[in-house]
Amino acid sequence: MNNDTTLPPLPETGDSGPQVCAVVQLYLALLDDLSLEQVQAISRHLAACTQCMQELQRMRSTTRLLASLPASEPSPHVDQAILAALTLHQEEQIHSQVRLFAPPRRMKRQARLRLIAQLAAAAVLVLAVLTGIHFFSLPPSGAGSQFALPANLSWSGYVLYHSRTGIAADSTPYRIDTYHDLGTGRMHVETVMDDTLDVVAVGDEHTMLGKDMMHHVAQWGATAWSVDDSVVDLAHLRHALQTRSAVYLGTGRFQGQEVYRIRYHNGLVLLLDMQYKPVNLLRGVDGPATGEPIYDVFKLMPVSQVPASMWDMRIPVGFHMGTLPQKPWCGSALITPVEPAL
């Protein structure tokens, strides 16, 4: 499962303990670069491990804190340090022959000067890195300016995979993994809660088959187990922009990449990359570098990378027709909102 030989292999499903968490937490910072199989393994662990979920939230809070640092200009001392280092370097080149025959005391003095120059250069590098952090967190630009999606833009060749975790009223965590074919509208939604619930819903806006994988029960019309992904429906987005029920906020940065930010009327902010592909959805945005991602994992994959069996709507052998269990986010059973309604 692990394609990177510098990292330990991911634990097997169901493994637990401090060592398992230590390995999983190594992968949390690399979620955007992991394979689909690795992301799914991490998501399964997060659904059952409060400690690792809290660690993921801490990482994201740190990222948002760094991004919220105000923009700044380099201190004048930086220029002075650079000039001093350059001057010393030039002097060393001009007098290189003289130094070969310099007396011991002078050689020691020159060694001290070289050390000072090296320290100044190191200070310049540190300041440059810190300044770079500020520059990369410049306030979003373009807010209120004209914004339009390319006329030939299409997401129909992609399947959107996103995963998020919620907490039921009894404090039990659950996970919802969704595969959404953006071209056909087909969806595969799996909801898992500990060892007590595993329901898969497969279908589209017209028909939905629900399958209780633990009790081998199937039910038609299981639309309640689907999710509302209209926020990543391209036609819906175009209409919202045209009718101004969605407003362009300008560009910003999210997890190291530049993004377009579009706020819907309910306050949720859709992020698009520079190729106008969806990146994530934020809530609680009240200024630059603010907001919390709705989804723990959000990946756009070519249709060819998703097996056709993902959309299979046949009733599995050994299943009988019946009623699916209650959803963990129904009514007051939901503490963390799961599906934003547009």
CSV table of C-alpha atoms in Angstrom, one decimal:
chain,number,residue,atom,x,y,z
A,1,MET,CA,0.0,0.0,0.0
A,2,ASN,CA,2.9,2.4,0.7
A,3,ASN,CA,4.6,3.8,-2.4
A,4,ASP,CA,7.2,5.8,-0.4
A,5,THR,CA,10.0,3.6,0.9
A,6,THR,CA,11.0,6.4,3.3
A,7,LEU,CA,7.8,6.0,5.4
A,8,PRO,CA,6.7,2.9,7.3
A,9,PRO,CA,3.8,1.0,5.8
A,10,LEU,CA,0.3,2.0,6.8
A,11,PRO,CA,-1.3,-0.2,9.5
A,12,GLU,CA,-4.0,-2.7,8.5
A,13,THR,CA,-7.6,-1.9,9.0
A,14,GLY,CA,-8.6,-2.5,12.6
A,15,ASP,CA,-5.1,-2.1,14.0
A,16,SER,CA,-4.9,0.3,17.0
A,17,GLY,CA,-2.4,1.5,19.6
A,18,PRO,CA,0.2,4.2,20.0
A,19,GLN,CA,2.5,2.8,17.3
A,20,VAL,CA,-0.4,2.7,14.8
A,21,CYS,CA,-1.3,6.3,15.6
A,22,ALA,CA,2.3,7.4,15.3
A,23,VAL,CA,2.5,5.9,11.8
A,24,VAL,CA,-0.8,7.4,10.7
A,25,GLN,CA,0.2,10.9,11.9
A,26,LEU,CA,3.2,10.8,9.7
A,27,TYR,CA,0.9,10.5,6.7
A,28,LEU,CA,-1.5,13.3,7.7
A,29,ALA,CA,0.7,16.1,6.3
A,30,LEU,CA,0.9,14.2,3.0
A,31,LEU,CA,-2.8,13.6,2.4
A,32,ASP,CA,-2.9,15.5,-0.9
A,33,ASP,CA,0.0,13.4,-2.3
A,34,LEU,CA,-1.2,10.0,-1.3
A,35,SER,CA,-2.9,7.4,-3.5
A,36,LEU,CA,-6.6,6.7,-3.3
A,37,GLU,CA,-6.0,3.4,-1.4
A,38,GLN,CA,-3.8,5.2,1.1
A,39,VAL,CA,-6.3,8.0,1.6
A,40,GLN,CA,-9.1,5.5,2.2
A,41,ALA,CA,-6.9,3.7,4.8
A,42,ILE,CA,-6.2,7.0,6.6
A,43,SER,CA,-9.9,8.0,6.5
A,44,ARG,CA,-10.9,4.6,8.1
A,45,HIS,CA,-8.5,5.2,10.9
A,46,LEU,CA,-9.6,8.8,11.5
A,47,ALA,CA,-13.2,7.7,11.8
A,48,ALA,CA,-12.3,5.4,14.7
A,49,CYS,CA,-9.5,7.4,16.3
A,50,THR,CA,-10.3,10.7,18.1
A,51,GLN,CA,-6.6,11.3,18.9
A,52,CYS,CA,-5.5,11.3,15.2
A,53,MET,CA,-8.5,13.4,14.2
A,54,GLN,CA,-7.5,16.0,16.8
A,55,GLU,CA,-4.0,15.9,15.4
A,56,LEU,CA,-5.3,16.5,11.9
A,57,GLN,CA,-7.3,19.5,13.2
A,58,ARG,CA,-4.2,20.9,15.0
A,59,MET,CA,-2.2,20.6,11.7
A,60,ARG,CA,-4.9,22.5,9.9
A,61,SER,CA,-5.1,25.1,12.6
A,62,THR,CA,-1.4,25.7,12.4
A,63,THR,CA,-1.6,26.1,8.6
A,64,ARG,CA,-4.4,28.6,9.0
A,65,LEU,CA,-2.4,30.5,11.7
A,66,LEU,CA,0.6,30.8,9.4
A,67,ALA,CA,-1.5,31.9,6.5
A,68,SER,CA,-3.1,34.6,8.7
A,69,LEU,CA,0.2,36.3,9.4
A,70,PRO,CA,0.1,39.9,8.1
A,71,ALA,CA,2.1,40.8,5.1
A,72,SER,CA,5.4,42.6,5.9
A,73,GLU,CA,8.4,44.2,4.1
A,74,PRO,CA,11.9,43.0,4.8
A,75,SER,CA,13.7,44.9,7.5
A,76,PRO,CA,16.3,47.5,6.3
A,77,HIS,CA,18.8,45.4,8.3
A,78,VAL,CA,18.5,42.7,5.8
A,79,ASP,CA,19.9,44.9,3.0
A,80,GLN,CA,22.7,46.0,5.4
A,81,ALA,CA,23.6,42.4,6.2
A,82,ILE,CA,23.6,41.5,2.5
A,83,LEU,CA,25.9,44.4,1.6
A,84,ALA,CA,28.2,43.6,4.5
A,85,ALA,CA,28.5,40.0,3.4
A,86,LEU,CA,29.1,41.0,-0.3
A,87,THR,CA,31.8,43.5,0.8
A,88,LEU,CA,33.6,40.9,2.9
A,89,HIS,CA,33.4,38.4,0.0
A,90,GLN,CA,34.9,40.9,-2.5
A,91,GLU,CA,37.6,41.9,-0.1
A,92,GLU,CA,38.6,38.2,0.4
A,93,GLN,CA,38.8,37.8,-3.4
A,94,ILE,CA,41.0,41.0,-3.9
A,95,HIS,CA,43.4,40.1,-1.1
A,96,SER,CA,43.4,36.3,-1.5
A,97,GLN,CA,47.1,36.2,-2.3
A,98,VAL,CA,48.0,38.5,0.6
A,99,ARG,CA,46.2,36.2,3.0
A,100,LEU,CA,48.5,33.3,2.0
A,101,PHE,CA,51.4,35.1,3.5
A,102,ALA,CA,49.6,36.9,6.4
A,103,PRO,CA,51.1,36.5,9.9
A,104,PRO,CA,49.2,34.3,12.4
A,105,ARG,CA,47.4,37.1,14.2
A,106,ARG,CA,46.1,38.6,11.0
A,107,MET,CA,45.0,35.1,9.8
A,108,LYS,CA,43.0,34.7,13.0
A,109,ARG,CA,41.3,38.1,12.5
A,110,GLN,CA,40.4,37.2,8.9
A,111,ALA,CA,39.0,33.9,10.1
A,112,ARG,CA,36.7,35.8,12.5
A,113,LEU,CA,35.6,38.1,9.7
A,114,ARG,CA,34.8,35.0,7.5
A,115,LEU,CA,32.8,33.6,10.4
A,116,ILE,CA,30.9,36.9,10.7
A,117,ALA,CA,30.1,36.9,7.0
A,118,GLN,CA,28.8,33.3,7.2
A,119,LEU,CA,26.6,34.2,10.2
A,120,ALA,CA,25.3,37.2,8.3
A,121,ALA,CA,24.5,35.1,5.3
A,122,ALA,CA,22.7,32.6,7.5
A,123,ALA,CA,20.7,35.4,9.1
A,124,VAL,CA,19.7,36.6,5.6
A,125,LEU,CA,18.5,33.1,4.7
A,126,VAL,CA,16.4,32.9,7.9
A,127,LEU,CA,14.9,36.3,7.3
A,128,ALA,CA,14.2,35.4,3.7
A,129,VAL,CA,12.3,32.3,4.8
A,130,LEU,CA,10.3,34.2,7.3
A,131,THR,CA,9.6,37.0,4.8
A,132,GLY,CA,8.5,34.3,2.3
A,133,ILE,CA,5.9,33.1,4.7
A,134,HIS,CA,4.5,36.6,4.9
A,135,PHE,CA,4.6,37.1,1.2
A,136,PHE,CA,2.8,33.8,0.6
A,137,SER,CA,0.0,34.9,3.0
A,138,LEU,CA,-0.7,38.2,1.2
A,139,PRO,CA,-4.4,39.1,1.5
A,140,PRO,CA,-6.6,37.7,-1.3
A,141,SER,CA,-6.7,39.9,-4.4
A,142,GLY,CA,-9.4,40.5,-6.9
A,143,ALA,CA,-12.3,40.6,-4.5
A,144,GLY,CA,-15.3,42.2,-6.2
A,145,SER,CA,-13.6,42.1,-9.6
A,146,GLN,CA,-15.2,40.5,-12.7
A,147,PHE,CA,-14.9,36.7,-12.6
A,148,ALA,CA,-16.2,34.2,-15.1
A,149,LEU,CA,-15.7,30.5,-15.6
A,150,PRO,CA,-14.3,29.5,-19.0
A,151,ALA,CA,-17.0,28.7,-21.5
A,152,ASN,CA,-15.4,25.4,-22.4
A,153,LEU,CA,-14.8,24.3,-18.8
A,154,SER,CA,-16.0,20.8,-18.0
A,155,TRP,CA,-15.6,18.4,-15.0
A,156,SER,CA,-17.3,15.5,-16.8
A,157,GLY,CA,-14.2,13.5,-17.0
A,158,TYR,CA,-13.7,13.3,-13.3
A,159,VAL,CA,-14.9,11.5,-10.2
A,160,LEU,CA,-14.8,13.6,-7.0
A,161,TYR,CA,-13.9,11.7,-3.9
A,162,HIS,CA,-14.4,13.4,-0.5
A,163,SER,CA,-14.4,12.1,3.0
A,164,ARG,CA,-15.4,13.7,6.2
A,165,THR,CA,-16.0,12.7,9.8
A,166,GLY,CA,-18.9,13.6,12.1
A,167,ILE,CA,-19.8,13.0,15.7
A,168,ALA,CA,-23.1,11.5,16.7
A,169,ALA,CA,-25.0,12.6,19.9
A,170,ASP,CA,-23.5,9.7,21.8
A,171,SER,CA,-20.0,11.0,20.9
A,172,THR,CA,-19.4,8.1,18.5
A,173,PRO,CA,-17.5,9.2,15.4
A,174,TYR,CA,-18.7,8.2,11.9
A,175,ARG,CA,-17.2,8.7,8.5
A,176,ILE,CA,-18.9,9.4,5.1
A,177,ASP,CA,-16.9,8.5,2.0
A,178,THR,CA,-18.4,9.8,-1.3
A,179,TYR,CA,-17.5,9.0,-4.9
A,180,HIS,CA,-19.3,11.3,-7.3
A,181,ASP,CA,-19.1,11.0,-11.1
A,182,LEU,CA,-19.3,14.6,-12.1
A,183,GLY,CA,-20.2,13.6,-15.7
A,184,THR,CA,-23.1,11.2,-15.1
A,185,GLY,CA,-24.2,12.3,-11.6
A,186,ARG,CA,-23.8,8.8,-10.3
A,187,MET,CA,-22.8,8.5,-6.6
A,188,HIS,CA,-21.4,5.9,-4.3
A,189,VAL,CA,-21.8,6.9,-0.6
A,190,GLU,CA,-20.6,4.8,2.2
A,191,THR,CA,-21.3,5.7,5.9
A,192,VAL,CA,-19.4,3.8,8.6
A,193,MET,CA,-19.7,4.1,12.3
A,194,ASP,CA,-17.3,2.1,14.5
A,195,ASP,CA,-18.4,-1.6,14.3
A,196,THR,CA,-22.1,-0.8,14.5
A,197,LEU,CA,-23.0,0.6,11.1
A,198,ASP,CA,-21.9,0.3,7.4
A,199,VAL,CA,-24.3,1.5,4.8
A,200,VAL,CA,-23.6,1.9,1.1
A,201,ALA,CA,-25.9,4.0,-1.2
A,202,VAL,CA,-25.4,3.7,-5.0
A,203,GLY,CA,-27.4,5.5,-7.6
A,204,ASP,CA,-28.2,8.9,-9.1
A,205,GLU,CA,-30.8,11.7,-8.6
A,206,HIS,CA,-33.5,9.3,-10.0
A,207,THR,CA,-32.8,6.0,-8.2
A,208,MET,CA,-30.8,5.0,-5.2
A,209,LEU,CA,-30.1,1.5,-3.8
A,210,GLY,CA,-29.1,1.3,-0.2
A,211,LYS,CA,-27.2,-1.7,1.2
A,212,ASP,CA,-26.7,-2.5,4.9
A,213,MET,CA,-23.3,-4.3,4.6
A,214,MET,CA,-23.5,-5.6,8.2
A,215,HIS,CA,-26.9,-7.2,8.1
A,216,HIS,CA,-27.2,-7.9,4.4
A,217,VAL,CA,-30.3,-5.8,3.9
A,218,ALA,CA,-31.1,-3.8,0.7
A,219,GLN,CA,-33.6,-1.0,0.2
A,220,TRP,CA,-34.6,0.9,-2.9
A,221,GLY,CA,-35.3,4.6,-2.7
A,222,ALA,CA,-32.5,5.2,-0.2
A,223,THR,CA,-32.0,8.8,-1.1
A,224,ALA,CA,-31.7,9.8,2.5
A,225,TRP,CA,-28.3,8.1,2.6
A,226,SER,CA,-27.0,10.1,-0.4
A,227,VAL,CA,-25.3,13.5,0.0
A,228,ASP,CA,-25.9,17.0,-1.4
A,229,ASP,CA,-23.1,17.7,-3.8
A,230,SER,CA,-24.8,20.5,-5.7
A,231,VAL,CA,-22.0,22.8,-4.6
A,232,VAL,CA,-19.7,21.1,-7.0
A,233,ASP,CA,-22.2,20.9,-9.8
A,234,LEU,CA,-20.8,23.0,-12.6
A,235,ALA,CA,-24.1,24.1,-14.1
A,236,HIS,CA,-25.3,25.1,-10.6
A,237,LEU,CA,-22.1,27.1,-10.0
A,238,ARG,CA,-22.5,29.0,-13.4
A,239,HIS,CA,-26.1,29.8,-12.6
A,240,ALA,CA,-25.2,31.0,-9.1
A,241,LEU,CA,-22.5,33.3,-10.4
A,242,GLN,CA,-24.8,34.7,-13.1
A,243,THR,CA,-27.6,35.4,-10.6
A,244,ARG,CA,-25.2,36.7,-8.0
A,245,SER,CA,-26.3,34.1,-5.4
A,246,ALA,CA,-22.6,33.3,-5.4
A,247,VAL,CA,-20.0,36.1,-5.1
A,248,TYR,CA,-16.4,36.0,-6.2
A,249,LEU,CA,-14.1,36.9,-3.2
A,250,GLY,CA,-10.8,37.0,-5.1
A,251,THR,CA,-7.8,34.7,-4.9
A,252,GLY,CA,-6.2,33.3,-1.8
A,253,ARG,CA,-4.1,30.4,-0.7
A,254,PHE,CA,-5.2,27.0,0.7
A,255,GLN,CA,-2.8,24.3,1.7
A,256,GLY,CA,0.0,25.7,-0.3
A,257,GLN,CA,-1.7,26.4,-3.5
A,258,GLU,CA,-3.4,29.5,-5.0
A,259,VAL,CA,-7.2,29.3,-5.3
A,260,TYR,CA,-10.2,31.2,-6.4
A,261,ARG,CA,-12.7,31.7,-3.6
A,262,ILE,CA,-16.5,31.9,-4.3
A,263,ARG,CA,-19.0,32.5,-1.5
A,264,TYR,CA,-22.5,31.1,-1.7
A,265,HIS,CA,-25.5,32.8,-0.2
A,266,ASN,CA,-25.4,30.5,2.9
A,267,GLY,CA,-21.8,31.6,3.7
A,268,LEU,CA,-20.0,28.5,2.4
A,269,VAL,CA,-17.0,29.2,0.3
A,270,LEU,CA,-16.0,27.0,-2.7
A,271,LEU,CA,-12.3,26.8,-3.6
A,272,LEU,CA,-11.2,26.3,-7.2
A,273,ASP,CA,-7.6,25.8,-8.3
A,274,MET,CA,-6.1,27.9,-11.1
A,275,GLN,CA,-7.4,25.4,-13.6
A,276,TYR,CA,-10.9,26.0,-12.2
A,277,LYS,CA,-11.2,22.5,-10.6
A,278,PRO,CA,-12.8,22.2,-7.1
A,279,VAL,CA,-10.3,22.0,-4.2
A,280,ASN,CA,-12.5,22.0,-1.1
A,281,LEU,CA,-15.4,23.8,0.7
A,282,LEU,CA,-14.9,26.1,3.6
A,283,ARG,CA,-17.3,27.3,6.4
A,284,GLY,CA,-16.8,30.0,8.9
A,285,VAL,CA,-15.0,32.3,6.5
A,286,ASP,CA,-14.9,35.9,7.8
A,287,GLY,CA,-11.7,37.3,6.3
A,288,PRO,CA,-8.5,36.3,4.6
A,289,ALA,CA,-6.9,33.0,5.6
A,290,THR,CA,-9.9,32.1,7.7
A,291,GLY,CA,-12.4,29.2,7.5
A,292,GLU,CA,-12.5,25.5,8.2
A,293,PRO,CA,-12.5,22.8,5.5
A,294,ILE,CA,-15.7,20.9,5.3
A,295,TYR,CA,-14.0,17.8,4.0
A,296,ASP,CA,-11.0,15.9,5.6
A,297,VAL,CA,-10.1,14.6,2.2
A,298,PHE,CA,-11.0,16.1,-1.2
A,299,LYS,CA,-9.6,14.6,-4.4
A,300,LEU,CA,-10.5,14.9,-8.1
A,301,MET,CA,-9.7,11.7,-10.0
A,302,PRO,CA,-10.0,10.7,-13.7
A,303,VAL,CA,-12.9,8.4,-14.3
A,304,SER,CA,-10.5,5.7,-15.5
A,305,GLN,CA,-9.0,5.4,-12.0
A,306,VAL,CA,-12.4,4.4,-10.5
A,307,PRO,CA,-13.5,0.8,-11.0
A,308,ALA,CA,-16.9,0.3,-12.7
A,309,SER,CA,-18.0,-1.9,-9.8
A,310,MET,CA,-18.3,1.3,-7.8
A,311,TRP,CA,-21.6,2.1,-9.6
A,312,ASP,CA,-23.0,-1.4,-9.4
A,313,MET,CA,-26.7,-1.2,-8.5
A,314,ARG,CA,-27.5,-4.9,-8.4
A,315,ILE,CA,-28.7,-6.4,-5.2
A,316,PRO,CA,-25.8,-8.5,-3.9
A,317,VAL,CA,-26.2,-12.3,-3.5
A,318,GLY,CA,-27.3,-13.1,0.1
A,319,PHE,CA,-29.1,-9.8,0.7
A,320,HIS,CA,-32.8,-9.5,1.4
A,321,MET,CA,-35.1,-6.5,1.0
A,322,GLY,CA,-35.8,-4.6,4.1
A,323,THR,CA,-35.4,-1.3,5.9
A,324,LEU,CA,-32.0,0.4,6.5
A,325,PRO,CA,-31.0,1.6,9.9
A,326,GLN,CA,-31.4,5.2,11.0
A,327,LYS,CA,-28.7,7.6,9.9
A,328,PRO,CA,-26.3,8.9,12.6
A,329,TRP,CA,-26.9,12.5,11.5
A,330,CYS,CA,-30.7,12.5,11.5
A,331,GLY,CA,-32.3,15.3,13.5
A,332,SER,CA,-30.8,15.9,16.9
A,333,ALA,CA,-28.5,13.0,16.4
A,334,LEU,CA,-26.1,15.2,14.5
A,335,ILE,CA,-23.7,17.5,16.3
A,336,THR,CA,-21.3,18.2,13.4
A,337,PRO,CA,-23.2,19.3,10.3
A,338,VAL,CA,-22.5,17.0,7.4
A,339,GLU,CA,-24.3,18.1,4.3
A,340,PRO,CA,-24.5,21.8,3.4
A,341,ALA,CA,-27.8,22.6,1.8
A,342,LEU,CA,-27.6,25.2,-0.9
